[in-house]
Structures are given as C-alpha cells and as structure tokens.
mmCIF file of C-alpha atoms and ligand atoms in Angstrom:
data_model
loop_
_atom_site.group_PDB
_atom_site.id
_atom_site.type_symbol
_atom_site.label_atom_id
_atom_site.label_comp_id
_atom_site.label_asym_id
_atom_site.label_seq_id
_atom_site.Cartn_x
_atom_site.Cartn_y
_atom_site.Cartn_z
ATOM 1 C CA UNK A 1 -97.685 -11.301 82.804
ATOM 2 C CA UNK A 2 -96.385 -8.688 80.061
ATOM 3 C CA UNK A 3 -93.830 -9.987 77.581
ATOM 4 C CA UNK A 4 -91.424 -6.849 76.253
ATOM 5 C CA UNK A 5 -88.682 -6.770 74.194
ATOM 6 C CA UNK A 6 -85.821 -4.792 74.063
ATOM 7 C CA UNK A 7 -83.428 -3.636 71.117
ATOM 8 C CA UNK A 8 -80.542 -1.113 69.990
ATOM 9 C CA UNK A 9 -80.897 0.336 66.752
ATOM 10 C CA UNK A 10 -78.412 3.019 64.372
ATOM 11 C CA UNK A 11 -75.246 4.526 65.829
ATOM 12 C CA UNK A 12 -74.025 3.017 69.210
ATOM 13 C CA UNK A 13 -73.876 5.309 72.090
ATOM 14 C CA UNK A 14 -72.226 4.788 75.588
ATOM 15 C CA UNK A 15 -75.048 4.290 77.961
ATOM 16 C CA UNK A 16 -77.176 2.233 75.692
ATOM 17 C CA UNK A 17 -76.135 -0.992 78.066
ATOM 18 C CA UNK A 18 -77.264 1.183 81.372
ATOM 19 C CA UNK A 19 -80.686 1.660 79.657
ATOM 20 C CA UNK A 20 -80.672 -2.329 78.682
ATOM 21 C CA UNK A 21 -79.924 -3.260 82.176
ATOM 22 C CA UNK A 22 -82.750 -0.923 83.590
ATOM 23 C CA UNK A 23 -85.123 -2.628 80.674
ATOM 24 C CA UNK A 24 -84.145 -6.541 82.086
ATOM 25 C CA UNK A 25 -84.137 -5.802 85.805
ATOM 26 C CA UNK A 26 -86.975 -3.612 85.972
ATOM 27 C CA UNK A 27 -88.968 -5.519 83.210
ATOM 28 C CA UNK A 28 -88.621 -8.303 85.241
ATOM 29 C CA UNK A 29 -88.890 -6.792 88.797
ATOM 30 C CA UNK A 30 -92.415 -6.076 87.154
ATOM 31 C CA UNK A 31 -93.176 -10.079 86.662
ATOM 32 C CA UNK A 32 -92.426 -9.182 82.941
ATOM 33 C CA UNK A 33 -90.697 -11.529 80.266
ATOM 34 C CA UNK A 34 -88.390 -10.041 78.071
ATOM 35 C CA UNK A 35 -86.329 -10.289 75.190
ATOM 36 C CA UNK A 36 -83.130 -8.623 74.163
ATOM 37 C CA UNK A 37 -83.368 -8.431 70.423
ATOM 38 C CA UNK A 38 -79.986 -8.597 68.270
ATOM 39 C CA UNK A 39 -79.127 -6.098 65.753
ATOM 40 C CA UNK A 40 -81.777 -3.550 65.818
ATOM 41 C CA UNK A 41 -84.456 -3.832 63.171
ATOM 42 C CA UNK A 42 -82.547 -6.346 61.275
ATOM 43 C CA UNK A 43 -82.137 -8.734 63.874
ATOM 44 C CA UNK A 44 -85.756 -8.494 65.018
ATOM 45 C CA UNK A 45 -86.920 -8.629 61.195
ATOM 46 C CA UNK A 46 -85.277 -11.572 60.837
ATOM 47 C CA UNK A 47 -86.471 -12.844 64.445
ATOM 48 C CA UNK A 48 -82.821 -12.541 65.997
ATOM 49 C CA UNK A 49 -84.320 -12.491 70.115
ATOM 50 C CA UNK A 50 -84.080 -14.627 72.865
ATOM 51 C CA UNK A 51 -85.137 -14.376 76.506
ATOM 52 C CA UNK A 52 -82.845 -12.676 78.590
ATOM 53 C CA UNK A 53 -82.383 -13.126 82.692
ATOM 54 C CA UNK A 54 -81.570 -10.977 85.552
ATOM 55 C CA UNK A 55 -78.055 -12.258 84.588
ATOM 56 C CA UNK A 56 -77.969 -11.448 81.268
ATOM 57 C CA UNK A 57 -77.589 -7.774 82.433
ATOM 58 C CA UNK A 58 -74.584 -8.521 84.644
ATOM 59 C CA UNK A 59 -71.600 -6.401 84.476
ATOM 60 C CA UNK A 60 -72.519 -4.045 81.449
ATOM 61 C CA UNK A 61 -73.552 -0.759 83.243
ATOM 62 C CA UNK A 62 -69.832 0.676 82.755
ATOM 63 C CA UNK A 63 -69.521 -0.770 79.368
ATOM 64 C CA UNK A 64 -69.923 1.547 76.161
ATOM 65 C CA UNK A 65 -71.658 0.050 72.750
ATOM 66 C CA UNK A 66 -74.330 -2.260 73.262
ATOM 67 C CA UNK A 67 -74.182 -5.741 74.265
ATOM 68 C CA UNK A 68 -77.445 -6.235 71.943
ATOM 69 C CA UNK A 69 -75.156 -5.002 68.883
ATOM 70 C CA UNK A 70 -76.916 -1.921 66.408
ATOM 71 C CA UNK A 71 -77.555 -1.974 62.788
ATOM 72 C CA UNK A 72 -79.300 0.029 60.497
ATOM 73 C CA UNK A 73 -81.814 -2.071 58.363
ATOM 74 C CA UNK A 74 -83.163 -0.975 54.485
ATOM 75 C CA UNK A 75 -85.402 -3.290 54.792
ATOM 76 C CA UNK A 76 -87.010 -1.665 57.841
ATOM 77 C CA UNK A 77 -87.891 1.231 55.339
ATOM 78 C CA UNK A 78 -90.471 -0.957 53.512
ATOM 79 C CA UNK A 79 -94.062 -0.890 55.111
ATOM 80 C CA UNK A 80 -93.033 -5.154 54.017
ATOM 81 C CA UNK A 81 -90.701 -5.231 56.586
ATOM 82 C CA UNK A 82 -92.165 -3.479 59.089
ATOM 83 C CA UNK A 83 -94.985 -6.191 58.490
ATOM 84 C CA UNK A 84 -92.507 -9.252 59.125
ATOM 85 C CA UNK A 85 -91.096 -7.628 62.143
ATOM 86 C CA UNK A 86 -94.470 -6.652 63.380
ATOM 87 C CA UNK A 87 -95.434 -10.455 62.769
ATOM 88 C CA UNK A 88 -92.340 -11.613 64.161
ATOM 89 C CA UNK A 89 -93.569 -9.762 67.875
ATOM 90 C CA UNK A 90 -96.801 -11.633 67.530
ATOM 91 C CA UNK A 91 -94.958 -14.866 67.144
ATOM 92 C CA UNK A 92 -92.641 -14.440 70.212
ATOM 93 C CA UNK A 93 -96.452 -13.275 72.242
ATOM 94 C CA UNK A 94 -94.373 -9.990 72.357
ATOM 95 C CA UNK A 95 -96.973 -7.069 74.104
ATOM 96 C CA UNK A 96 -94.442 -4.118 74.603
ATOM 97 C CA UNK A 97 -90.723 -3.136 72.410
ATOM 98 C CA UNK A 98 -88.581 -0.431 74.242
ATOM 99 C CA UNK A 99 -86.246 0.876 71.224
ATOM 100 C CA UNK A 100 -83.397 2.571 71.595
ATOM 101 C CA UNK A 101 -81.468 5.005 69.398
ATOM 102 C CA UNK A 102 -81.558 8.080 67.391
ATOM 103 C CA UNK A 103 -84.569 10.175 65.276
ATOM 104 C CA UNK A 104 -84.079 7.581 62.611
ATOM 105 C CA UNK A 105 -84.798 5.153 65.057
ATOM 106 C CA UNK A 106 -88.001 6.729 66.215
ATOM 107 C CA UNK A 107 -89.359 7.040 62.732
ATOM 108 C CA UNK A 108 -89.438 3.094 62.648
ATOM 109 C CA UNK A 109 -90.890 3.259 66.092
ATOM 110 C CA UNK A 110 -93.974 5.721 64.705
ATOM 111 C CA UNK A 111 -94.444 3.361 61.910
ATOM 112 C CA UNK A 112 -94.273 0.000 63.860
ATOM 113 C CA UNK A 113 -96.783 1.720 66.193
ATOM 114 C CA UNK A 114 -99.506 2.165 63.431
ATOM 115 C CA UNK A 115 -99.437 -1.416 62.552
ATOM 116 C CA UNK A 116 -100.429 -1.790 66.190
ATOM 117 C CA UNK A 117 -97.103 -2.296 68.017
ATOM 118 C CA UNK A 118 -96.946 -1.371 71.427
ATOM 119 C CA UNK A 119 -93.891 0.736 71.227
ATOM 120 C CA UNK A 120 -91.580 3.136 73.458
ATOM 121 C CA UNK A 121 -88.568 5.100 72.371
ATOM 122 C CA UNK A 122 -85.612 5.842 74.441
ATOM 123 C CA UNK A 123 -83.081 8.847 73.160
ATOM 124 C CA UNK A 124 -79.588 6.893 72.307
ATOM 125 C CA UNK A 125 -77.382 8.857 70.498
ATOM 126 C CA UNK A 126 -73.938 10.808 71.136
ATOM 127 C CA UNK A 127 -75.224 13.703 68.798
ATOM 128 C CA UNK A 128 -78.248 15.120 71.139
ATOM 129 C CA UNK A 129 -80.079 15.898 68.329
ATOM 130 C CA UNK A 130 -83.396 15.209 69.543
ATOM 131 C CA UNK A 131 -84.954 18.309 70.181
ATOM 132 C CA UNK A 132 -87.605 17.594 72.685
ATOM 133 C CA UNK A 133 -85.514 16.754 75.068
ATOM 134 C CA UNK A 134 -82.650 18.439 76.632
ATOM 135 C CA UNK A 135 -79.502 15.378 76.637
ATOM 136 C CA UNK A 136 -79.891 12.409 74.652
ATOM 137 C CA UNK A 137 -77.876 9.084 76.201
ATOM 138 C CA UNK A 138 -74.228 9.081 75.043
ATOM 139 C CA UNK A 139 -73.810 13.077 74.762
ATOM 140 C CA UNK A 140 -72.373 13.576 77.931
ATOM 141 C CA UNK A 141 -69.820 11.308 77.762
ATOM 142 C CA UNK A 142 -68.708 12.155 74.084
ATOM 143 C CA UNK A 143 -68.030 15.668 75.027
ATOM 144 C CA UNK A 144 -65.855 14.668 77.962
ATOM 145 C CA UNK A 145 -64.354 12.341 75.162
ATOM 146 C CA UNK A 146 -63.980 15.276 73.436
ATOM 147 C CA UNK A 147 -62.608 17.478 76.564
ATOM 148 C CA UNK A 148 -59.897 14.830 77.138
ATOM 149 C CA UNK A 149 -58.413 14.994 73.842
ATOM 150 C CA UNK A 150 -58.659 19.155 73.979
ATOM 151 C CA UNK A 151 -56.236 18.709 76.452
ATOM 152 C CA UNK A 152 -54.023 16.630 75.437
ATOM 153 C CA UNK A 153 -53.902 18.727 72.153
ATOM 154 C CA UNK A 154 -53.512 21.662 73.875
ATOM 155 C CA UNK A 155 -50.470 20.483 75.707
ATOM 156 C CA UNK A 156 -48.551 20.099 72.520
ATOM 157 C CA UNK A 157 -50.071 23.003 70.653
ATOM 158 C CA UNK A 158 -48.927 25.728 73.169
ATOM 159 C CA UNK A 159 -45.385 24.034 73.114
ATOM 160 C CA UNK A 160 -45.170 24.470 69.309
ATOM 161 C CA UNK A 161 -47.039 27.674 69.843
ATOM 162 C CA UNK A 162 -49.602 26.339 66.956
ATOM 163 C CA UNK A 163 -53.481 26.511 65.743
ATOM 164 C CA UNK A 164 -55.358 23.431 66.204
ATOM 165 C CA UNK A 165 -58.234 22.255 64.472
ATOM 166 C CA UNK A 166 -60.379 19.403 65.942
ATOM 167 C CA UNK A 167 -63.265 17.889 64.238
ATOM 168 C CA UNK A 168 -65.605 16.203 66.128
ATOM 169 C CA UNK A 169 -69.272 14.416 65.241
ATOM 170 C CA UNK A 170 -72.462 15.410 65.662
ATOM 171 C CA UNK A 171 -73.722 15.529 62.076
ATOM 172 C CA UNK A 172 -76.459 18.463 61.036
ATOM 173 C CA UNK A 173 -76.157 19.172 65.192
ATOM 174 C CA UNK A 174 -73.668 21.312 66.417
ATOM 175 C CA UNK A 175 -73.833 20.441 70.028
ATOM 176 C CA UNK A 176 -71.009 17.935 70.616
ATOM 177 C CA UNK A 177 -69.008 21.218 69.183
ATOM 178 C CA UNK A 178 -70.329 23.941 71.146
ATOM 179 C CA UNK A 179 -70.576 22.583 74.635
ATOM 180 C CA UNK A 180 -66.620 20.536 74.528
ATOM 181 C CA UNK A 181 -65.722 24.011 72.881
ATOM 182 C CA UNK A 182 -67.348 25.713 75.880
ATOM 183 C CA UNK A 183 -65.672 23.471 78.525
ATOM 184 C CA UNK A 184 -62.410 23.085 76.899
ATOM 185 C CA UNK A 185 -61.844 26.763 76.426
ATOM 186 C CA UNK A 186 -62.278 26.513 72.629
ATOM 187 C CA UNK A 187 -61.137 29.803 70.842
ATOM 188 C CA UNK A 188 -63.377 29.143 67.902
ATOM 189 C CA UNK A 189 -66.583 26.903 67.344
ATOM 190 C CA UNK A 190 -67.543 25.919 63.700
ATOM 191 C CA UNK A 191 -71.328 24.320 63.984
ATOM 192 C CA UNK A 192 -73.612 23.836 61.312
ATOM 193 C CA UNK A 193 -76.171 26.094 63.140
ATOM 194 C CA UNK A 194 -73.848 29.164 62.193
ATOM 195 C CA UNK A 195 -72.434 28.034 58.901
ATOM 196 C CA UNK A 196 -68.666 28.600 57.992
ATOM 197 C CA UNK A 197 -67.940 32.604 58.376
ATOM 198 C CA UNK A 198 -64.025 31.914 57.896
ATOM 199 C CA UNK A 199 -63.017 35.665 56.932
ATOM 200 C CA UNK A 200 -64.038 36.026 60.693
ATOM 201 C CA UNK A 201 -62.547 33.067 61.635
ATOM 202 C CA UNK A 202 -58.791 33.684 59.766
ATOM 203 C CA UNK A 203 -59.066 37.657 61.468
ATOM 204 C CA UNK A 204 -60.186 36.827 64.933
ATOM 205 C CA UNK A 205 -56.938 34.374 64.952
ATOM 206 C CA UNK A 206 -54.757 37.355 63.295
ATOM 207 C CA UNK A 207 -55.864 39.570 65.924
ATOM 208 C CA UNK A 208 -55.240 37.536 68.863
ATOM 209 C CA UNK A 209 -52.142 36.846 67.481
ATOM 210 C CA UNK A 210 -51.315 40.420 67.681
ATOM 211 C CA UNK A 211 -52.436 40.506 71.369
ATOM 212 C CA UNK A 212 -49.652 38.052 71.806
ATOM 213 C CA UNK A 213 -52.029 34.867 72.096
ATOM 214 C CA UNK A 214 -49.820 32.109 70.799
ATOM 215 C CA UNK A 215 -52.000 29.187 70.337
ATOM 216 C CA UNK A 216 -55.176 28.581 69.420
ATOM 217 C CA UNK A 217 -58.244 25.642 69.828
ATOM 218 C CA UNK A 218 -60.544 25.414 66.624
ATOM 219 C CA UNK A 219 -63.549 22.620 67.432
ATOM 220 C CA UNK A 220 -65.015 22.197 63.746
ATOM 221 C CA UNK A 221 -67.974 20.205 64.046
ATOM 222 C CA UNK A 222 -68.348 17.132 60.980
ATOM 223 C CA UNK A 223 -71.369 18.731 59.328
ATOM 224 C CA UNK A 224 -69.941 21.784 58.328
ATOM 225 C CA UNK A 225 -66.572 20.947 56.499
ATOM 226 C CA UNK A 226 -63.096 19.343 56.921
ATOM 227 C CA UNK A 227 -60.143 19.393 59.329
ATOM 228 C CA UNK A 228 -57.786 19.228 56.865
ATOM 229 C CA UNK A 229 -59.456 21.807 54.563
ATOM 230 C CA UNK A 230 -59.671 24.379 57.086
ATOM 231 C CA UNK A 231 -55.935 23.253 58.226
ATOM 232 C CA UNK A 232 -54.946 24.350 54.660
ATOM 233 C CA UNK A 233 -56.807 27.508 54.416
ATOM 234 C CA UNK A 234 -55.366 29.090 57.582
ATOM 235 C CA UNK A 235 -51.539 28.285 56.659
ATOM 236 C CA UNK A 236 -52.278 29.928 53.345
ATOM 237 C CA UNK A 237 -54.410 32.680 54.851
ATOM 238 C CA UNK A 238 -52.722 33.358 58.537
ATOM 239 C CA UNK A 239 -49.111 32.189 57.881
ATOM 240 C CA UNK A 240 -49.543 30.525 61.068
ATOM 241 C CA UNK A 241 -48.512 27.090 61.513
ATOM 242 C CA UNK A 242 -51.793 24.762 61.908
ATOM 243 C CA UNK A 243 -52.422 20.837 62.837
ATOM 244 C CA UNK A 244 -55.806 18.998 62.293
ATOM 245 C CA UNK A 245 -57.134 16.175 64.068
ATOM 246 C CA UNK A 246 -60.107 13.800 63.162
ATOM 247 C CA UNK A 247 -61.567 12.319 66.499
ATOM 248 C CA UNK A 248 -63.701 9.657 64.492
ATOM 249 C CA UNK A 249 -65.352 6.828 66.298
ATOM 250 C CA UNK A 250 -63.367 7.387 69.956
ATOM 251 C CA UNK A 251 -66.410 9.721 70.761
ATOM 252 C CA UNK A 252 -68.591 6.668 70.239
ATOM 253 C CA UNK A 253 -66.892 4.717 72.631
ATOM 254 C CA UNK A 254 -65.462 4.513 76.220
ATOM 255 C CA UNK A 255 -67.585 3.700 79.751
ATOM 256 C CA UNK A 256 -70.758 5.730 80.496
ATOM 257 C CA UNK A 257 -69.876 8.870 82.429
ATOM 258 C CA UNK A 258 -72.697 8.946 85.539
ATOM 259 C CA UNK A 259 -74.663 11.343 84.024
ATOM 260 C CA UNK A 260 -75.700 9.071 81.035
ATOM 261 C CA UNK A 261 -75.724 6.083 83.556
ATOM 262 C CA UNK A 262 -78.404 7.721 85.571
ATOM 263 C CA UNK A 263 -79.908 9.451 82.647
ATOM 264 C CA UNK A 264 -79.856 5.571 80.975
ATOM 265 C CA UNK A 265 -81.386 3.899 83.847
ATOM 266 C CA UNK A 266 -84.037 6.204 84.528
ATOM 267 C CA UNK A 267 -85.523 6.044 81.283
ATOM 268 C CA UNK A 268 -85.535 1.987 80.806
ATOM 269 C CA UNK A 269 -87.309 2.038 83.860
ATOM 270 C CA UNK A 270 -90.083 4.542 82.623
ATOM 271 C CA UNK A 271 -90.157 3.132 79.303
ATOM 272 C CA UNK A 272 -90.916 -0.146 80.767
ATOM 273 C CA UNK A 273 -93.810 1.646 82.982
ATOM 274 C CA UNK A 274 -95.019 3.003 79.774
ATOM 275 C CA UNK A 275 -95.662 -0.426 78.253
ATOM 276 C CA UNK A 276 -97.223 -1.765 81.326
ATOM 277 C CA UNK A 277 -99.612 1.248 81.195
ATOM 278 C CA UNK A 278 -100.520 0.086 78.282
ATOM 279 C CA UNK A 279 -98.925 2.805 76.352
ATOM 280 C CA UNK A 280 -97.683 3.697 72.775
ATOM 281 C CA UNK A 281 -96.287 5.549 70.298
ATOM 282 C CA UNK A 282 -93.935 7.854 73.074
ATOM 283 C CA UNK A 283 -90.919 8.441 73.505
ATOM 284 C CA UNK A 284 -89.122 9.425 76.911
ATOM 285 C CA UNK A 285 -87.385 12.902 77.491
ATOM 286 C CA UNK A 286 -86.055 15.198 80.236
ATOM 287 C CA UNK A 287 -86.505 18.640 80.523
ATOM 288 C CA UNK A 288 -85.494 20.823 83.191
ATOM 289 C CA UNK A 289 -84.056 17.975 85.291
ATOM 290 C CA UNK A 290 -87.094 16.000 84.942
ATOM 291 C CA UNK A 291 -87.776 12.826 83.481
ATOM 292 C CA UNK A 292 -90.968 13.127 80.586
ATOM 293 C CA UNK A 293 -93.014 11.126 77.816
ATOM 294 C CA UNK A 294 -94.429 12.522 74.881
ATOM 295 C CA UNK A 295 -95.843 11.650 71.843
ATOM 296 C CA UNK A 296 -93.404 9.890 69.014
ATOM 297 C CA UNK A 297 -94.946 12.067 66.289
ATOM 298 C CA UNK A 298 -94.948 15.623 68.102
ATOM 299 C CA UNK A 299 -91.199 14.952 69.446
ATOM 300 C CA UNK A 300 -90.231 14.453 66.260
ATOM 301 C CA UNK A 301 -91.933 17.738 65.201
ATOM 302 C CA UNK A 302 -90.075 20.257 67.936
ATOM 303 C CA UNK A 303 -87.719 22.236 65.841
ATOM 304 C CA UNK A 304 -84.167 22.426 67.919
ATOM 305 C CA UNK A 305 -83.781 26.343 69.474
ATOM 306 C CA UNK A 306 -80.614 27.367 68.743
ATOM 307 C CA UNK A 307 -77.971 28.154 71.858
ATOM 308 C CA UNK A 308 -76.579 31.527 70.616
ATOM 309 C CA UNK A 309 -75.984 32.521 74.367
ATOM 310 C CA UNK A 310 -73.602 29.792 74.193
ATOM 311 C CA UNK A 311 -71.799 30.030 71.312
ATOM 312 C CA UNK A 312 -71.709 34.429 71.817
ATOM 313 C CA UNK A 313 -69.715 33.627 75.163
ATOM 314 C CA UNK A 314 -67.296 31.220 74.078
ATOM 315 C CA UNK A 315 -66.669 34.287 71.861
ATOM 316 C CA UNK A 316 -66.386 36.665 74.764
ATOM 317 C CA UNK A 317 -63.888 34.008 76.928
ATOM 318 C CA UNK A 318 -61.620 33.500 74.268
ATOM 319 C CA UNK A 319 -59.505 36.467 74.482
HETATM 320 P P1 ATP B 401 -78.087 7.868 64.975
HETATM 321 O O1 ATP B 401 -78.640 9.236 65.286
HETATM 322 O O2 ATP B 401 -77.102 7.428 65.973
HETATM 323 O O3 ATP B 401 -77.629 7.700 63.564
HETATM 324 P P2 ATP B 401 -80.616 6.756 64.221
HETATM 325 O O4 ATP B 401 -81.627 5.980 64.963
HETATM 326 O O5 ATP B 401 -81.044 8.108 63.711
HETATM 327 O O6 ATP B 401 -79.334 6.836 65.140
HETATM 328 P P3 ATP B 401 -80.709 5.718 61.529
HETATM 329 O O7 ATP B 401 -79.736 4.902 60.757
HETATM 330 O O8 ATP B 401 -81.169 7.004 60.943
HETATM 331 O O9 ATP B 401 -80.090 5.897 62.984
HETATM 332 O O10 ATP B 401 -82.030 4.831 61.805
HETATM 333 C C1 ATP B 401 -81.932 3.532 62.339
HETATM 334 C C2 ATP B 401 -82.871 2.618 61.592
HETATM 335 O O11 ATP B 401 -84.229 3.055 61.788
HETATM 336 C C3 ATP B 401 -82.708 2.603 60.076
HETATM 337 O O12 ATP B 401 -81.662 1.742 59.647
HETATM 338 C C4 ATP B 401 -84.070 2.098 59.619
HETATM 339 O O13 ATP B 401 -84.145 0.692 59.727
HETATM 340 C C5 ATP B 401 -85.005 2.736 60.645
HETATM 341 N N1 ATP B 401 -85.592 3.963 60.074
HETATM 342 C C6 ATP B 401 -84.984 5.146 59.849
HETATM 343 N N2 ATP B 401 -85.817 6.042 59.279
HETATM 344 C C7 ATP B 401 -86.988 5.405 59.125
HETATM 345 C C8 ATP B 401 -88.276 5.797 58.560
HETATM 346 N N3 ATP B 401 -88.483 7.012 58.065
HETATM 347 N N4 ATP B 401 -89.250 4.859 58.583
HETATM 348 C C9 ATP B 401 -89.052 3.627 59.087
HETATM 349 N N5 ATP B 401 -87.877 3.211 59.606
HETATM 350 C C10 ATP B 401 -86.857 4.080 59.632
#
C-alpha cells in the first residue's frame, strides 16, 4: 500500500476542494493512505497532517477555499526547511505529496523533489498564469465572478450614462482581464501584457462619445496600475463623469463553476496515478481539451504566448 499526502499551498482558489476530494477518494479507491496536510508548507514543516477518510471529503466539491487552509511559508525558502519537511514525510512513511497551488508553489515542489520527494503538482490558482497549460483551477470561476459584477455595474453605469473602471486580479497576468473583458463586452482592457497606452485609452472614449456611446466598461487588470488613478485621470482628461471599483478578494471566493470542478477532479485523480507510477517532479496540465503531465522544471520554463487576437477584437466589438 502507497501512503500520499495531500496539501494547499499560496493563494486559495475555488476548486482546490474538488481536486482534494478527487486526491482522498481516488487515493484511497487505489488501497492508498493519505493525509490532508494543514497550511501548505508551513503546516507540513511543522508536521500539521493527519489521516483523512472517504468522509473527510464529504460535502466540499461546491465549496470555494480549501478545507486544508493555504499559507505561504519563508521558511520553505531555506534548503533547512525543505529538509524538516522532507524529514517530516519520512516520519509519517509518506511515499507520494500531490501539491496544489500556483508557480510559487511548484518551485517548492522542484526543490522538495531533489531531496528525493516523490512529488506532483496540480495548477491552483485564479490568475492562470501557468503557461504550460491552458486553464489553471479557479480561473474559470473568477472571471464569471468577474462577469457578474460587469453586469451589475453596467446596470447603473448606463443609467448615470458614466465610465466605469473595474480592477480585477491577476497580478503580472492579464488573463482574468482580457477574457471577463471579452465576455462582458468590455470597451477597454488594461493588461500588463500591453502596458498602459492611456492617450489611446482617454481618445478612443472621446470618440465613442461622439458616436453617441454613453457609457463605457474599463477592466484594468491589478498589475498595471490603479482604479482610482485612472478614475482621476479620465475626469481631468475626458470631462466625463467616471466611477472605480476594486473587486478584491470576491474573485477568490464563491462555489466552483463545473468547469473547474471537472477540471479539479480530473487532475487529483491523475496526480494520484502519477505517484503510484512511481513518478516525480511533474506537474499536471491540459492542452487542447486534454488532460497532460510534464516535467516541473520545463513547465516552469514555457514562456506565456500572448493572446493579441483576443485583446485586437474586444477592440473591434466595442463600437
Ligand atoms: P498564487 O499564484 O496563488 O500566489 P503560489 O503558489 O505562486 O500561488 P507563492 O506564495 O508564490 O504562491 O508560493 C507558495 C509557497 O511556495 C511560498 O510561500 C513558499 O513556501 C514556496 N515557494 C515559493 N517559491 C519558492 C522557491 N523558489 N523555492 C522553494 N519554495 C518556494
């Protein structure tokens, strides 16, 4: 019988309990022992785990955040803690760990794997920047987060006949951005991958005001600047009235949508393959519709390809 481990580590994204579940059920499906490990790095550092049941994964598919809890963890950094933890896994007779989270993430993953950890990433992260593989868990349903409150913003911004600004996450990535702009009908998209052109920005919204266009969307993603900044500098530039509005941490949260259920439970189940394979240092994917593995080191390598198809139509649609 393998013995595998399980744990959640950096920002919290909705679908991270789906993959859990798939880890348990499957894990133990398998004949495997496993063991849901608190608080990331830290918690397995400091040997926060205990054996979890097919119950343990009861009624958390439809929940967002992670019932194992996240952390980030300096002490992770130091090839000493990566030691203790990697001692701690030998303690607990611990054969395979299935992390989950972002790049960060994976980086302690590569580095537990040289001190001769059988380990498997899974992608967890709202920002989908991971680019060796096409969605990341959590994406999907931050963007309909997003979509949802484009709505409701647009409601009141075409009553007061006003330019809205919302910023959303998705740090150096502009993807959360670009795709909610694309689906909500987004006049403008502001994503780190294009940099902050606002001359074009403060004429295109002139001109369609000339056209007789009486509101406007403006998705400004986090990494390039702020809501209320670029509120300011189109009241000054434009004369036309302007509201900003700082999603925050609501895009972390909420129930799965199906995609990242699906996408979720798919990939616990291959991760926990991997391990009984025998296999380390990879990290699961999917590309073209398809479910992958690669290598830890060489997904972390693939430099993201830029969308400009995208981003060049949401141009074209919003006149
Ligand atoms: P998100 O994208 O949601 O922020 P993440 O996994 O990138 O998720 P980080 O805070 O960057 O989040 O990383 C999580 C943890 O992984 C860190 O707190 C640290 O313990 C560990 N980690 C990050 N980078 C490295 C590295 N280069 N070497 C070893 N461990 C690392």
């Amino acid at each position: 019988m393998k013995t595998i481990a399980v744990l959640t580590s950096g920002g919290d994204a909705p679908g991270m309990n789906a993959a859990i579940r798939a880890v348990i059920r499957y894990g133990i499906h398998k004949g495997c022992k496993v063991y849901g490990i608190s608080r990331g790095y830290k918690g397995l550092i400091e040997g926060d785990l205990a054996e979890v049941d097919l119950r343990s994964a009861c009624d958390i598919i439809h929940r967002g955040g992670t019932i194992l809890r996240t952390a980030r963890c300096e002490e992770f950094m130091t090839e000493e803690g990566r030691r203790q933890a990697a001692t701690v896994l030998r303690v607990f007779g611990v054969d395979g760990l299935v992390v989950i989270g972002g790049d960060g993430t994976f980086k302690g993953a590569r580095e537990l794997a040289k001190l001769g950890v059988n380990v498997v990433g899974i992608p967890g992260t709202i920002d989908n920047d991971l680019p060796y593989t096409d969605y990341t868990i959590g994406f999907d349903t931050a963007i309909n987060t997003v979509l949802d409150a484009i709505g409701k913003i647009r409601d009141t911004s075409s009553s007061h006949e006003r330019i809205s600004i919302i910023e959303v996450m998705g740090r150096n990535c502009g993807d959360i951005a670009l795709y909610a702009g694309l689906a909500g009908g987004a006049e403008e998209v502001v994503i780190p991958e294009k940099g902050q052109d606002m001359e074009k920005i403060f004429r295109e919204l002139l001109e369609s005001k000339s056209r007789g266009k009486k509101q406007s969307i403006i998705i400004l993603s986090e990494g390039v600047g702020e809501a209320h900044e670029l509120e300011k500098q189109i009241k000054e530039k434009t004369k036309m009235d302007s509201r900003s509005t700082v999603l925050g941490h609501i895009q972390r949260g909420g129930s799965p949508s199906a995609f990242d259920r699906i996408l979720a439970t798919k990939m616990g189940a291959t991760a926990v393959e991997l391990l009984i394979q025998g296999k380390t240092a990879r990290v699961i994917g999917i590309r073209n519709n398809m479910i992958f593995d690669m290598d830890v080191e060489e997904a972390l390598g693939v430099i993201k390809k830029f969308d400009s198809e995208t981003y060049e139509l949401i141009d074209i649609l919003a006149n």
